[in-house]
Amino acid sequence: MIKINPKYEYIRQWIEKIPDIFEKEGTTIYEGRNKIKVFTTSYGLVVNVKRYHVPTGPNKLIYSWDIRKPKGQRAFEYPEIMLEKGISTPEPIALIEQRGFLHLLGFSYFISIQCDYGHTLYEMGDAKPEEYEGMAIALGRFAADMHEKNILHKDFTPGNILWKKDNEGYHFAIVDINRMHFGNVEFKKGVINLTRLWGPKRFIQLLVTEYAIARHFNVDAALAIAIPARARFWQRFQKKHKLKFTLEL
């Protein structure tokens, strides 16, 4: 099954080749359960191709028989919602799903425009005040805007927020958007959504403060939720994983 954004129908022939060329061509930028590669098409367009792993166990049936939308399908459909509301995310090009016996889902390929924002929030890990202060304010406003527009990224983490800075200020784009909530984002839920980011404690304090101001929330109440929630999350995390930044509690 292939779904193509009508705007990119002109590269259909190249899109149809992706399952055959994925392992042989392109540049790998991430490899885990899923794999992401960047390709330059025969038309000169630079694209991002994410291959989702073959679901196993109960998920094999859940995703194959539309009990729940497959991740690739969500990744293909959700950008339209976000872009219509002015939230930047890479424009979707196509979705390929490989199906087998009994319509069971195999590999899925999600193709999008490669975002040219060259930074992620991992850079805030041990950033100095002069590096993170402007960022914290801008990101707080961006997150508030998303939430006011009834968009919440359930995996609002450093690698899923791309950014760049120019003469107009900071610009953000959201990626890996197959896990989203579209609907009202209430106070506590919105604040806790900000607590899984890397960075000094003051970075998070500035971020949450600006977020609360932008959404007309009480700043002290927001900080009283965010800072303990952040500490709990990272304390649990470091019991199983080595932290790659200095954690200030």
JSON list of C-alpha atoms in Angstrom, two decimals:
[
{"chain": "A", "resi": 1, "resn": "MET", "atom": "CA", "xyz": [0.00, 0.00, 0.00]},
{"chain": "A", "resi": 2, "resn": "ILE", "atom": "CA", "xyz": [1.32, 3.44, -0.94]},
{"chain": "A", "resi": 3, "resn": "LYS", "atom": "CA", "xyz": [-0.16, 6.81, 0.02]},
{"chain": "A", "resi": 4, "resn": "ILE", "atom": "CA", "xyz": [1.36, 9.89, -1.59]},
{"chain": "A", "resi": 5, "resn": "ASN", "atom": "CA", "xyz": [0.84, 13.56, -0.78]},
{"chain": "A", "resi": 6, "resn": "PRO", "atom": "CA", "xyz": [-0.63, 14.90, -4.07]},
{"chain": "A", "resi": 7, "resn": "LYS", "atom": "CA", "xyz": [2.01, 17.65, -4.07]},
{"chain": "A", "resi": 8, "resn": "TYR", "atom": "CA", "xyz": [4.70, 14.97, -4.52]},
{"chain": "A", "resi": 9, "resn": "GLU", "atom": "CA", "xyz": [2.95, 12.70, -6.97]},
{"chain": "A", "resi": 10, "resn": "TYR", "atom": "CA", "xyz": [5.63, 13.67, -9.49]},
{"chain": "A", "resi": 11, "resn": "ILE", "atom": "CA", "xyz": [8.22, 11.56, -7.64]},
{"chain": "A", "resi": 12, "resn": "ARG", "atom": "CA", "xyz": [6.01, 8.45, -7.41]},
{"chain": "A", "resi": 13, "resn": "GLN", "atom": "CA", "xyz": [8.44, 6.35, -9.44]},
{"chain": "A", "resi": 14, "resn": "TRP", "atom": "CA", "xyz": [11.24, 7.09, -6.96]},
{"chain": "A", "resi": 15, "resn": "ILE", "atom": "CA", "xyz": [8.98, 6.53, -3.94]},
{"chain": "A", "resi": 16, "resn": "GLU", "atom": "CA", "xyz": [7.97, 3.09, -5.20]},
{"chain": "A", "resi": 17, "resn": "LYS", "atom": "CA", "xyz": [11.63, 2.03, -5.20]},
{"chain": "A", "resi": 18, "resn": "ILE", "atom": "CA", "xyz": [12.24, 2.81, -1.52]},
{"chain": "A", "resi": 19, "resn": "PRO", "atom": "CA", "xyz": [11.81, -0.73, -0.11]},
{"chain": "A", "resi": 20, "resn": "ASP", "atom": "CA", "xyz": [14.35, -1.99, -2.66]},
{"chain": "A", "resi": 21, "resn": "ILE", "atom": "CA", "xyz": [16.96, 0.77, -2.23]},
{"chain": "A", "resi": 22, "resn": "PHE", "atom": "CA", "xyz": [16.59, 1.50, 1.49]},
{"chain": "A", "resi": 23, "resn": "GLU", "atom": "CA", "xyz": [19.44, -0.72, 2.68]},
{"chain": "A", "resi": 24, "resn": "LYS", "atom": "CA", "xyz": [21.73, 0.04, -0.26]},
{"chain": "A", "resi": 25, "resn": "GLU", "atom": "CA", "xyz": [21.50, 3.80, -0.63]},
{"chain": "A", "resi": 26, "resn": "GLY", "atom": "CA", "xyz": [21.13, 6.93, 1.49]},
{"chain": "A", "resi": 27, "resn": "THR", "atom": "CA", "xyz": [22.86, 8.10, 4.67]},
{"chain": "A", "resi": 28, "resn": "THR", "atom": "CA", "xyz": [21.88, 6.58, 8.02]},
{"chain": "A", "resi": 29, "resn": "ILE", "atom": "CA", "xyz": [21.22, 9.18, 10.74]},
{"chain": "A", "resi": 30, "resn": "TYR", "atom": "CA", "xyz": [19.61, 6.89, 13.32]},
{"chain": "A", "resi": 31, "resn": "GLU", "atom": "CA", "xyz": [19.49, 3.15, 13.85]},
{"chain": "A", "resi": 32, "resn": "GLY", "atom": "CA", "xyz": [17.65, 1.28, 16.59]},
{"chain": "A", "resi": 33, "resn": "ARG", "atom": "CA", "xyz": [14.39, -0.63, 16.43]},
{"chain": "A", "resi": 34, "resn": "ASN", "atom": "CA", "xyz": [13.54, 1.79, 13.66]},
{"chain": "A", "resi": 35, "resn": "LYS", "atom": "CA", "xyz": [15.97, 3.16, 11.12]},
{"chain": "A", "resi": 36, "resn": "ILE", "atom": "CA", "xyz": [16.16, 6.65, 9.60]},
{"chain": "A", "resi": 37, "resn": "LYS", "atom": "CA", "xyz": [18.05, 7.56, 6.45]},
{"chain": "A", "resi": 38, "resn": "VAL", "atom": "CA", "xyz": [18.41, 10.70, 4.35]},
{"chain": "A", "resi": 39, "resn": "PHE", "atom": "CA", "xyz": [18.19, 10.43, 0.58]},
{"chain": "A", "resi": 40, "resn": "THR", "atom": "CA", "xyz": [18.57, 12.83, -2.31]},
{"chain": "A", "resi": 41, "resn": "THR", "atom": "CA", "xyz": [15.99, 11.80, -4.87]},
{"chain": "A", "resi": 42, "resn": "SER", "atom": "CA", "xyz": [16.61, 11.65, -8.59]},
{"chain": "A", "resi": 43, "resn": "TYR", "atom": "CA", "xyz": [14.70, 14.94, -8.70]},
{"chain": "A", "resi": 44, "resn": "GLY", "atom": "CA", "xyz": [17.18, 16.65, -6.36]},
{"chain": "A", "resi": 45, "resn": "LEU", "atom": "CA", "xyz": [14.80, 16.69, -3.39]},
{"chain": "A", "resi": 46, "resn": "VAL", "atom": "CA", "xyz": [16.38, 15.85, -0.01]},
{"chain": "A", "resi": 47, "resn": "VAL", "atom": "CA", "xyz": [14.08, 13.58, 1.97]},
{"chain": "A", "resi": 48, "resn": "ASN", "atom": "CA", "xyz": [13.97, 11.73, 5.27]},
{"chain": "A", "resi": 49, "resn": "VAL", "atom": "CA", "xyz": [12.86, 8.09, 5.25]},
{"chain": "A", "resi": 50, "resn": "LYS", "atom": "CA", "xyz": [11.95, 6.37, 8.52]},
{"chain": "A", "resi": 51, "resn": "ARG", "atom": "CA", "xyz": [11.50, 2.62, 8.40]},
{"chain": "A", "resi": 52, "resn": "TYR", "atom": "CA", "xyz": [9.37, 1.27, 11.23]},
{"chain": "A", "resi": 53, "resn": "HIS", "atom": "CA", "xyz": [10.23, -2.18, 12.51]},
{"chain": "A", "resi": 54, "resn": "VAL", "atom": "CA", "xyz": [7.91, -5.10, 11.88]},
{"chain": "A", "resi": 55, "resn": "PRO", "atom": "CA", "xyz": [5.46, -5.29, 14.82]},
{"chain": "A", "resi": 56, "resn": "THR", "atom": "CA", "xyz": [5.52, -8.46, 16.89]},
{"chain": "A", "resi": 57, "resn": "GLY", "atom": "CA", "xyz": [3.30, -10.21, 19.43]},
{"chain": "A", "resi": 58, "resn": "PRO", "atom": "CA", "xyz": [-0.15, -8.71, 20.04]},
{"chain": "A", "resi": 59, "resn": "ASN", "atom": "CA", "xyz": [0.90, -5.50, 18.25]},
{"chain": "A", "resi": 60, "resn": "LYS", "atom": "CA", "xyz": [1.14, -7.50, 15.03]},
{"chain": "A", "resi": 61, "resn": "LEU", "atom": "CA", "xyz": [-2.62, -7.95, 15.08]},
{"chain": "A", "resi": 62, "resn": "ILE", "atom": "CA", "xyz": [-3.45, -4.61, 16.71]},
{"chain": "A", "resi": 63, "resn": "TYR", "atom": "CA", "xyz": [-1.70, -2.63, 13.96]},
{"chain": "A", "resi": 64, "resn": "SER", "atom": "CA", "xyz": [-2.48, -4.99, 11.08]},
{"chain": "A", "resi": 65, "resn": "TRP", "atom": "CA", "xyz": [-6.23, -5.10, 11.61]},
{"chain": "A", "resi": 66, "resn": "ASP", "atom": "CA", "xyz": [-6.70, -1.39, 12.38]},
{"chain": "A", "resi": 67, "resn": "ILE", "atom": "CA", "xyz": [-7.54, -1.93, 16.04]},
{"chain": "A", "resi": 68, "resn": "ARG", "atom": "CA", "xyz": [-5.06, 0.91, 16.39]},
{"chain": "A", "resi": 69, "resn": "LYS", "atom": "CA", "xyz": [-3.59, 3.05, 13.63]},
{"chain": "A", "resi": 70, "resn": "PRO", "atom": "CA", "xyz": [-0.07, 1.91, 12.69]},
{"chain": "A", "resi": 71, "resn": "LYS", "atom": "CA", "xyz": [2.72, 4.33, 13.62]},
{"chain": "A", "resi": 72, "resn": "GLY", "atom": "CA", "xyz": [3.58, 5.09, 10.02]},
{"chain": "A", "resi": 73, "resn": "GLN", "atom": "CA", "xyz": [0.00, 6.03, 9.25]},
{"chain": "A", "resi": 74, "resn": "ARG", "atom": "CA", "xyz": [-0.15, 8.39, 12.22]},
{"chain": "A", "resi": 75, "resn": "ALA", "atom": "CA", "xyz": [3.19, 9.93, 11.21]},
{"chain": "A", "resi": 76, "resn": "PHE", "atom": "CA", "xyz": [1.79, 10.53, 7.71]},
{"chain": "A", "resi": 77, "resn": "GLU", "atom": "CA", "xyz": [-1.55, 12.00, 8.81]},
{"chain": "A", "resi": 78, "resn": "TYR", "atom": "CA", "xyz": [-0.65, 14.10, 11.86]},
{"chain": "A", "resi": 79, "resn": "PRO", "atom": "CA", "xyz": [1.55, 16.71, 10.11]},
{"chain": "A", "resi": 80, "resn": "GLU", "atom": "CA", "xyz": [-1.47, 18.06, 8.24]},
{"chain": "A", "resi": 81, "resn": "ILE", "atom": "CA", "xyz": [-3.19, 18.83, 11.54]},
{"chain": "A", "resi": 82, "resn": "MET", "atom": "CA", "xyz": [-0.10, 20.52, 12.94]},
{"chain": "A", "resi": 83, "resn": "LEU", "atom": "CA", "xyz": [0.84, 22.49, 9.85]},
{"chain": "A", "resi": 84, "resn": "GLU", "atom": "CA", "xyz": [-2.71, 23.81, 9.49]},
{"chain": "A", "resi": 85, "resn": "LYS", "atom": "CA", "xyz": [-2.38, 25.20, 13.03]},
{"chain": "A", "resi": 86, "resn": "GLY", "atom": "CA", "xyz": [1.00, 26.79, 12.34]},
{"chain": "A", "resi": 87, "resn": "ILE", "atom": "CA", "xyz": [3.15, 24.29, 14.23]},
{"chain": "A", "resi": 88, "resn": "SER", "atom": "CA", "xyz": [6.24, 23.40, 12.23]},
{"chain": "A", "resi": 89, "resn": "THR", "atom": "CA", "xyz": [6.94, 19.75, 11.43]},
{"chain": "A", "resi": 90, "resn": "PRO", "atom": "CA", "xyz": [8.48, 18.20, 8.30]},
{"chain": "A", "resi": 91, "resn": "GLU", "atom": "CA", "xyz": [6.03, 18.05, 5.41]},
{"chain": "A", "resi": 92, "resn": "PRO", "atom": "CA", "xyz": [4.87, 14.49, 4.70]},
{"chain": "A", "resi": 93, "resn": "ILE", "atom": "CA", "xyz": [5.57, 13.04, 1.26]},
{"chain": "A", "resi": 94, "resn": "ALA", "atom": "CA", "xyz": [4.44, 9.43, 1.34]},
{"chain": "A", "resi": 95, "resn": "LEU", "atom": "CA", "xyz": [3.72, 6.30, 3.34]},
{"chain": "A", "resi": 96, "resn": "ILE", "atom": "CA", "xyz": [4.52, 2.76, 2.25]},
{"chain": "A", "resi": 97, "resn": "GLU", "atom": "CA", "xyz": [3.15, -0.25, 4.14]},
{"chain": "A", "resi": 98, "resn": "GLN", "atom": "CA", "xyz": [4.22, -3.76, 3.27]},
{"chain": "A", "resi": 99, "resn": "ARG", "atom": "CA", "xyz": [1.47, -6.28, 3.98]},
{"chain": "A", "resi": 100, "resn": "GLY", "atom": "CA", "xyz": [1.56, -10.06, 3.94]},
{"chain": "A", "resi": 101, "resn": "PHE", "atom": "CA", "xyz": [-0.70, -13.02, 4.60]},
{"chain": "A", "resi": 102, "resn": "LEU", "atom": "CA", "xyz": [-3.97, -12.03, 6.34]},
{"chain": "A", "resi": 103, "resn": "HIS", "atom": "CA", "xyz": [-3.04, -8.39, 5.73]},
{"chain": "A", "resi": 104, "resn": "LEU", "atom": "CA", "xyz": [-0.36, -8.62, 8.44]},
{"chain": "A", "resi": 105, "resn": "LEU", "atom": "CA", "xyz": [1.82, -5.52, 8.63]},
{"chain": "A", "resi": 106, "resn": "GLY", "atom": "CA", "xyz": [5.51, -5.79, 7.74]},
{"chain": "A", "resi": 107, "resn": "PHE", "atom": "CA", "xyz": [7.89, -2.86, 7.35]},
{"chain": "A", "resi": 108, "resn": "SER", "atom": "CA", "xyz": [6.44, 0.65, 7.03]},
{"chain": "A", "resi": 109, "resn": "TYR", "atom": "CA", "xyz": [8.27, 3.56, 5.43]},
{"chain": "A", "resi": 110, "resn": "PHE", "atom": "CA", "xyz": [7.38, 7.17, 6.22]},
{"chain": "A", "resi": 111, "resn": "ILE", "atom": "CA", "xyz": [8.88, 9.71, 3.82]},
{"chain": "A", "resi": 112, "resn": "SER", "atom": "CA", "xyz": [9.04, 13.43, 4.62]},
{"chain": "A", "resi": 113, "resn": "ILE", "atom": "CA", "xyz": [10.99, 16.52, 3.66]},
{"chain": "A", "resi": 114, "resn": "GLN", "atom": "CA", "xyz": [14.34, 16.58, 5.46]},
{"chain": "A", "resi": 115, "resn": "CYS", "atom": "CA", "xyz": [14.21, 19.43, 8.00]},
{"chain": "A", "resi": 116, "resn": "ASP", "atom": "CA", "xyz": [17.10, 21.87, 7.69]},
{"chain": "A", "resi": 117, "resn": "TYR", "atom": "CA", "xyz": [17.07, 22.84, 11.37]},
{"chain": "A", "resi": 118, "resn": "GLY", "atom": "CA", "xyz": [20.52, 21.69, 12.40]},
{"chain": "A", "resi": 119, "resn": "HIS", "atom": "CA", "xyz": [20.19, 21.53, 16.19]},
{"chain": "A", "resi": 120, "resn": "THR", "atom": "CA", "xyz": [18.41, 19.47, 18.84]},
{"chain": "A", "resi": 121, "resn": "LEU", "atom": "CA", "xyz": [17.80, 20.21, 22.51]},
{"chain": "A", "resi": 122, "resn": "TYR", "atom": "CA", "xyz": [20.49, 17.72, 23.52]},
{"chain": "A", "resi": 123, "resn": "GLU", "atom": "CA", "xyz": [22.77, 20.74, 23.20]},
{"chain": "A", "resi": 124, "resn": "MET", "atom": "CA", "xyz": [21.14, 22.24, 26.29]},
{"chain": "A", "resi": 125, "resn": "GLY", "atom": "CA", "xyz": [22.42, 19.41, 28.51]},
{"chain": "A", "resi": 126, "resn": "ASP", "atom": "CA", "xyz": [25.24, 21.30, 30.19]},
{"chain": "A", "resi": 127, "resn": "ALA", "atom": "CA", "xyz": [24.68, 24.65, 28.52]},
{"chain": "A", "resi": 128, "resn": "LYS", "atom": "CA", "xyz": [25.80, 27.91, 30.12]},
{"chain": "A", "resi": 129, "resn": "PRO", "atom": "CA", "xyz": [23.30, 30.66, 31.00]},
{"chain": "A", "resi": 130, "resn": "GLU", "atom": "CA", "xyz": [24.20, 32.73, 27.96]},
{"chain": "A", "resi": 131, "resn": "GLU", "atom": "CA", "xyz": [23.47, 29.68, 25.80]},
{"chain": "A", "resi": 132, "resn": "TYR", "atom": "CA", "xyz": [20.17, 28.63, 27.33]},
{"chain": "A", "resi": 133, "resn": "GLU", "atom": "CA", "xyz": [18.40, 31.75, 28.59]},
{"chain": "A", "resi": 134, "resn": "GLY", "atom": "CA", "xyz": [17.07, 32.96, 25.23]},
{"chain": "A", "resi": 135, "resn": "MET", "atom": "CA", "xyz": [16.31, 29.40, 24.23]},
{"chain": "A", "resi": 136, "resn": "ALA", "atom": "CA", "xyz": [14.29, 28.73, 27.40]},
{"chain": "A", "resi": 137, "resn": "ILE", "atom": "CA", "xyz": [12.11, 31.78, 26.86]},
{"chain": "A", "resi": 138, "resn": "ALA", "atom": "CA", "xyz": [11.49, 31.03, 23.19]},
{"chain": "A", "resi": 139, "resn": "LEU", "atom": "CA", "xyz": [10.80, 27.34, 23.83]},
{"chain": "A", "resi": 140, "resn": "GLY", "atom": "CA", "xyz": [8.40, 28.14, 26.65]},
{"chain": "A", "resi": 141, "resn": "ARG", "atom": "CA", "xyz": [6.39, 30.35, 24.31]},
{"chain": "A", "resi": 142, "resn": "PHE", "atom": "CA", "xyz": [6.49, 27.73, 21.56]},
{"chain": "A", "resi": 143, "resn": "ALA", "atom": "CA", "xyz": [5.25, 24.98, 23.90]},
{"chain": "A", "resi": 144, "resn": "ALA", "atom": "CA", "xyz": [2.51, 27.26, 25.20]},
{"chain": "A", "resi": 145, "resn": "ASP", "atom": "CA", "xyz": [1.40, 28.03, 21.65]},
{"chain": "A", "resi": 146, "resn": "MET", "atom": "CA", "xyz": [1.24, 24.32, 20.83]},
{"chain": "A", "resi": 147, "resn": "HIS", "atom": "CA", "xyz": [-0.82, 23.53, 23.90]},
{"chain": "A", "resi": 148, "resn": "GLU", "atom": "CA", "xyz": [-3.16, 26.49, 23.37]},
{"chain": "A", "resi": 149, "resn": "LYS", "atom": "CA", "xyz": [-3.78, 25.08, 19.89]},
{"chain": "A", "resi": 150, "resn": "ASN", "atom": "CA", "xyz": [-4.75, 21.73, 21.46]},
{"chain": "A", "resi": 151, "resn": "ILE", "atom": "CA", "xyz": [-1.58, 19.92, 20.39]},
{"chain": "A", "resi": 152, "resn": "LEU", "atom": "CA", "xyz": [0.51, 17.92, 22.87]},
{"chain": "A", "resi": 153, "resn": "HIS", "atom": "CA", "xyz": [3.52, 15.81, 21.88]},
{"chain": "A", "resi": 154, "resn": "LYS", "atom": "CA", "xyz": [3.56, 12.81, 24.21]},
{"chain": "A", "resi": 155, "resn": "ASP", "atom": "CA", "xyz": [7.29, 12.38, 23.63]},
{"chain": "A", "resi": 156, "resn": "PHE", "atom": "CA", "xyz": [8.42, 16.00, 24.08]},
{"chain": "A", "resi": 157, "resn": "THR", "atom": "CA", "xyz": [12.07, 15.09, 24.53]},
{"chain": "A", "resi": 158, "resn": "PRO", "atom": "CA", "xyz": [15.39, 16.60, 23.37]},
{"chain": "A", "resi": 159, "resn": "GLY", "atom": "CA", "xyz": [15.78, 14.63, 20.15]},
{"chain": "A", "resi": 160, "resn": "ASN", "atom": "CA", "xyz": [12.26, 15.37, 18.97]},
{"chain": "A", "resi": 161, "resn": "ILE", "atom": "CA", "xyz": [12.59, 19.15, 19.05]},
{"chain": "A", "resi": 162, "resn": "LEU", "atom": "CA", "xyz": [14.73, 20.58, 16.26]},
{"chain": "A", "resi": 163, "resn": "TRP", "atom": "CA", "xyz": [15.75, 24.22, 16.27]},
{"chain": "A", "resi": 164, "resn": "LYS", "atom": "CA", "xyz": [17.65, 26.94, 14.50]},
{"chain": "A", "resi": 165, "resn": "LYS", "atom": "CA", "xyz": [18.38, 30.57, 15.25]},
{"chain": "A", "resi": 166, "resn": "ASP", "atom": "CA", "xyz": [18.53, 33.47, 12.81]},
{"chain": "A", "resi": 167, "resn": "ASN", "atom": "CA", "xyz": [18.03, 37.23, 12.85]},
{"chain": "A", "resi": 168, "resn": "GLU", "atom": "CA", "xyz": [14.36, 36.72, 13.66]},
{"chain": "A", "resi": 169, "resn": "GLY", "atom": "CA", "xyz": [15.11, 34.57, 16.71]},
{"chain": "A", "resi": 170, "resn": "TYR", "atom": "CA", "xyz": [14.58, 30.90, 17.49]},
{"chain": "A", "resi": 171, "resn": "HIS", "atom": "CA", "xyz": [12.57, 28.57, 15.28]},
{"chain": "A", "resi": 172, "resn": "PHE", "atom": "CA", "xyz": [11.39, 25.10, 16.33]},
{"chain": "A", "resi": 173, "resn": "ALA", "atom": "CA", "xyz": [10.15, 22.02, 14.48]},
{"chain": "A", "resi": 174, "resn": "ILE", "atom": "CA", "xyz": [8.64, 18.90, 16.03]},
{"chain": "A", "resi": 175, "resn": "VAL", "atom": "CA", "xyz": [9.53, 15.43, 14.76]},
{"chain": "A", "resi": 176, "resn": "ASP", "atom": "CA", "xyz": [8.64, 11.81, 15.59]},
{"chain": "A", "resi": 177, "resn": "ILE", "atom": "CA", "xyz": [5.00, 12.77, 15.94]},
{"chain": "A", "resi": 178, "resn": "ASN", "atom": "CA", "xyz": [3.23, 9.43, 15.85]},
{"chain": "A", "resi": 179, "resn": "ARG", "atom": "CA", "xyz": [2.43, 9.80, 19.58]},
{"chain": "A", "resi": 180, "resn": "MET", "atom": "CA", "xyz": [0.28, 12.92, 19.87]},
{"chain": "A", "resi": 181, "resn": "HIS", "atom": "CA", "xyz": [-2.73, 14.18, 21.80]},
{"chain": "A", "resi": 182, "resn": "PHE", "atom": "CA", "xyz": [-5.10, 16.51, 19.98]},
{"chain": "A", "resi": 183, "resn": "GLY", "atom": "CA", "xyz": [-7.46, 18.14, 22.43]},
{"chain": "A", "resi": 184, "resn": "ASN", "atom": "CA", "xyz": [-7.50, 20.34, 25.51]},
{"chain": "A", "resi": 185, "resn": "VAL", "atom": "CA", "xyz": [-4.15, 20.50, 27.33]},
{"chain": "A", "resi": 186, "resn": "GLU", "atom": "CA", "xyz": [-4.95, 21.38, 30.92]},
{"chain": "A", "resi": 187, "resn": "PHE", "atom": "CA", "xyz": [-2.59, 23.09, 33.35]},
{"chain": "A", "resi": 188, "resn": "LYS", "atom": "CA", "xyz": [-0.92, 20.17, 35.13]},
{"chain": "A", "resi": 189, "resn": "LYS", "atom": "CA", "xyz": [-0.66, 17.98, 32.03]},
{"chain": "A", "resi": 190, "resn": "GLY", "atom": "CA", "xyz": [0.93, 20.81, 30.07]},
{"chain": "A", "resi": 191, "resn": "VAL", "atom": "CA", "xyz": [3.49, 21.64, 32.75]},
{"chain": "A", "resi": 192, "resn": "ILE", "atom": "CA", "xyz": [4.55, 18.02, 33.29]},
{"chain": "A", "resi": 193, "resn": "ASN", "atom": "CA", "xyz": [5.00, 17.67, 29.53]},
{"chain": "A", "resi": 194, "resn": "LEU", "atom": "CA", "xyz": [8.03, 19.98, 29.82]},
{"chain": "A", "resi": 195, "resn": "THR", "atom": "CA", "xyz": [9.94, 18.02, 32.45]},
{"chain": "A", "resi": 196, "resn": "ARG", "atom": "CA", "xyz": [11.77, 15.42, 30.34]},
{"chain": "A", "resi": 197, "resn": "LEU", "atom": "CA", "xyz": [14.11, 17.87, 28.67]},
{"chain": "A", "resi": 198, "resn": "TRP", "atom": "CA", "xyz": [17.86, 17.97, 29.23]},
{"chain": "A", "resi": 199, "resn": "GLY", "atom": "CA", "xyz": [19.41, 21.06, 30.76]},
{"chain": "A", "resi": 200, "resn": "PRO", "atom": "CA", "xyz": [20.37, 22.85, 33.97]},
{"chain": "A", "resi": 201, "resn": "LYS", "atom": "CA", "xyz": [17.66, 23.26, 36.58]},
{"chain": "A", "resi": 202, "resn": "ARG", "atom": "CA", "xyz": [17.48, 26.99, 35.87]},
{"chain": "A", "resi": 203, "resn": "PHE", "atom": "CA", "xyz": [16.86, 26.28, 32.18]},
{"chain": "A", "resi": 204, "resn": "ILE", "atom": "CA", "xyz": [13.74, 24.33, 33.14]},
{"chain": "A", "resi": 205, "resn": "GLN", "atom": "CA", "xyz": [12.70, 27.01, 35.63]},
{"chain": "A", "resi": 206, "resn": "LEU", "atom": "CA", "xyz": [12.93, 29.72, 32.96]},
{"chain": "A", "resi": 207, "resn": "LEU", "atom": "CA", "xyz": [11.15, 27.53, 30.44]},
{"chain": "A", "resi": 208, "resn": "VAL", "atom": "CA", "xyz": [8.25, 26.71, 32.77]},
{"chain": "A", "resi": 209, "resn": "THR", "atom": "CA", "xyz": [8.00, 30.33, 33.93]},
{"chain": "A", "resi": 210, "resn": "GLU", "atom": "CA", "xyz": [7.66, 31.63, 30.37]},
{"chain": "A", "resi": 211, "resn": "TYR", "atom": "CA", "xyz": [5.23, 28.83, 29.54]},
{"chain": "A", "resi": 212, "resn": "ALA", "atom": "CA", "xyz": [3.04, 29.71, 32.51]},
{"chain": "A", "resi": 213, "resn": "ILE", "atom": "CA", "xyz": [3.07, 33.42, 31.67]},
{"chain": "A", "resi": 214, "resn": "ALA", "atom": "CA", "xyz": [2.14, 32.74, 28.05]},
{"chain": "A", "resi": 215, "resn": "ARG", "atom": "CA", "xyz": [-0.81, 30.57, 29.12]},
{"chain": "A", "resi": 216, "resn": "HIS", "atom": "CA", "xyz": [-1.86, 32.91, 31.95]},
{"chain": "A", "resi": 217, "resn": "PHE", "atom": "CA", "xyz": [-1.14, 30.30, 34.61]},
{"chain": "A", "resi": 218, "resn": "ASN", "atom": "CA", "xyz": [0.20, 30.98, 38.09]},
{"chain": "A", "resi": 219, "resn": "VAL", "atom": "CA", "xyz": [4.00, 30.78, 37.80]},
{"chain": "A", "resi": 220, "resn": "ASP", "atom": "CA", "xyz": [4.63, 29.57, 41.35]},
{"chain": "A", "resi": 221, "resn": "ALA", "atom": "CA", "xyz": [2.03, 26.83, 40.97]},
{"chain": "A", "resi": 222, "resn": "ALA", "atom": "CA", "xyz": [3.57, 25.73, 37.67]},
{"chain": "A", "resi": 223, "resn": "LEU", "atom": "CA", "xyz": [7.06, 25.55, 39.16]},
{"chain": "A", "resi": 224, "resn": "ALA", "atom": "CA", "xyz": [5.73, 23.66, 42.21]},
{"chain": "A", "resi": 225, "resn": "ILE", "atom": "CA", "xyz": [4.53, 20.95, 39.81]},
{"chain": "A", "resi": 226, "resn": "ALA", "atom": "CA", "xyz": [7.36, 20.97, 37.28]},
{"chain": "A", "resi": 227, "resn": "ILE", "atom": "CA", "xyz": [10.49, 20.89, 39.44]},
{"chain": "A", "resi": 228, "resn": "PRO", "atom": "CA", "xyz": [9.51, 17.89, 41.64]},
{"chain": "A", "resi": 229, "resn": "ALA", "atom": "CA", "xyz": [8.12, 16.07, 38.58]},
{"chain": "A", "resi": 230, "resn": "ARG", "atom": "CA", "xyz": [11.41, 16.64, 36.76]},
{"chain": "A", "resi": 231, "resn": "ALA", "atom": "CA", "xyz": [13.39, 15.32, 39.74]},
{"chain": "A", "resi": 232, "resn": "ARG", "atom": "CA", "xyz": [11.24, 12.19, 39.99]},
{"chain": "A", "resi": 233, "resn": "PHE", "atom": "CA", "xyz": [11.53, 11.44, 36.29]},
{"chain": "A", "resi": 234, "resn": "TRP", "atom": "CA", "xyz": [15.31, 11.78, 36.09]},
{"chain": "A", "resi": 235, "resn": "GLN", "atom": "CA", "xyz": [15.90, 9.94, 39.38]},
{"chain": "A", "resi": 236, "resn": "ARG", "atom": "CA", "xyz": [13.94, 6.98, 38.00]},
{"chain": "A", "resi": 237, "resn": "PHE", "atom": "CA", "xyz": [15.71, 7.25, 34.66]},
{"chain": "A", "resi": 238, "resn": "GLN", "atom": "CA", "xyz": [19.22, 7.21, 36.10]},
{"chain": "A", "resi": 239, "resn": "LYS", "atom": "CA", "xyz": [18.54, 3.98, 38.00]},
{"chain": "A", "resi": 240, "resn": "LYS", "atom": "CA", "xyz": [18.53, 2.19, 34.65]},
{"chain": "A", "resi": 241, "resn": "HIS", "atom": "CA", "xyz": [20.51, 4.51, 32.37]},
{"chain": "A", "resi": 242, "resn": "LYS", "atom": "CA", "xyz": [23.63, 6.60, 32.57]},
{"chain": "A", "resi": 243, "resn": "LEU", "atom": "CA", "xyz": [22.84, 10.29, 32.30]},
{"chain": "A", "resi": 244, "resn": "LYS", "atom": "CA", "xyz": [24.67, 12.21, 29.59]},
{"chain": "A", "resi": 245, "resn": "PHE", "atom": "CA", "xyz": [24.29, 15.57, 31.29]},
{"chain": "A", "resi": 246, "resn": "THR", "atom": "CA", "xyz": [24.82, 16.91, 34.81]},
{"chain": "A", "resi": 247, "resn": "LEU", "atom": "CA", "xyz": [21.57, 16.56, 36.74]},
{"chain": "A", "resi": 248, "resn": "GLU", "atom": "CA", "xyz": [20.76, 19.40, 39.15]},
{"chain": "A", "resi": 249, "resn": "LEU", "atom": "CA", "xyz": [17.88, 18.57, 41.48]}
]
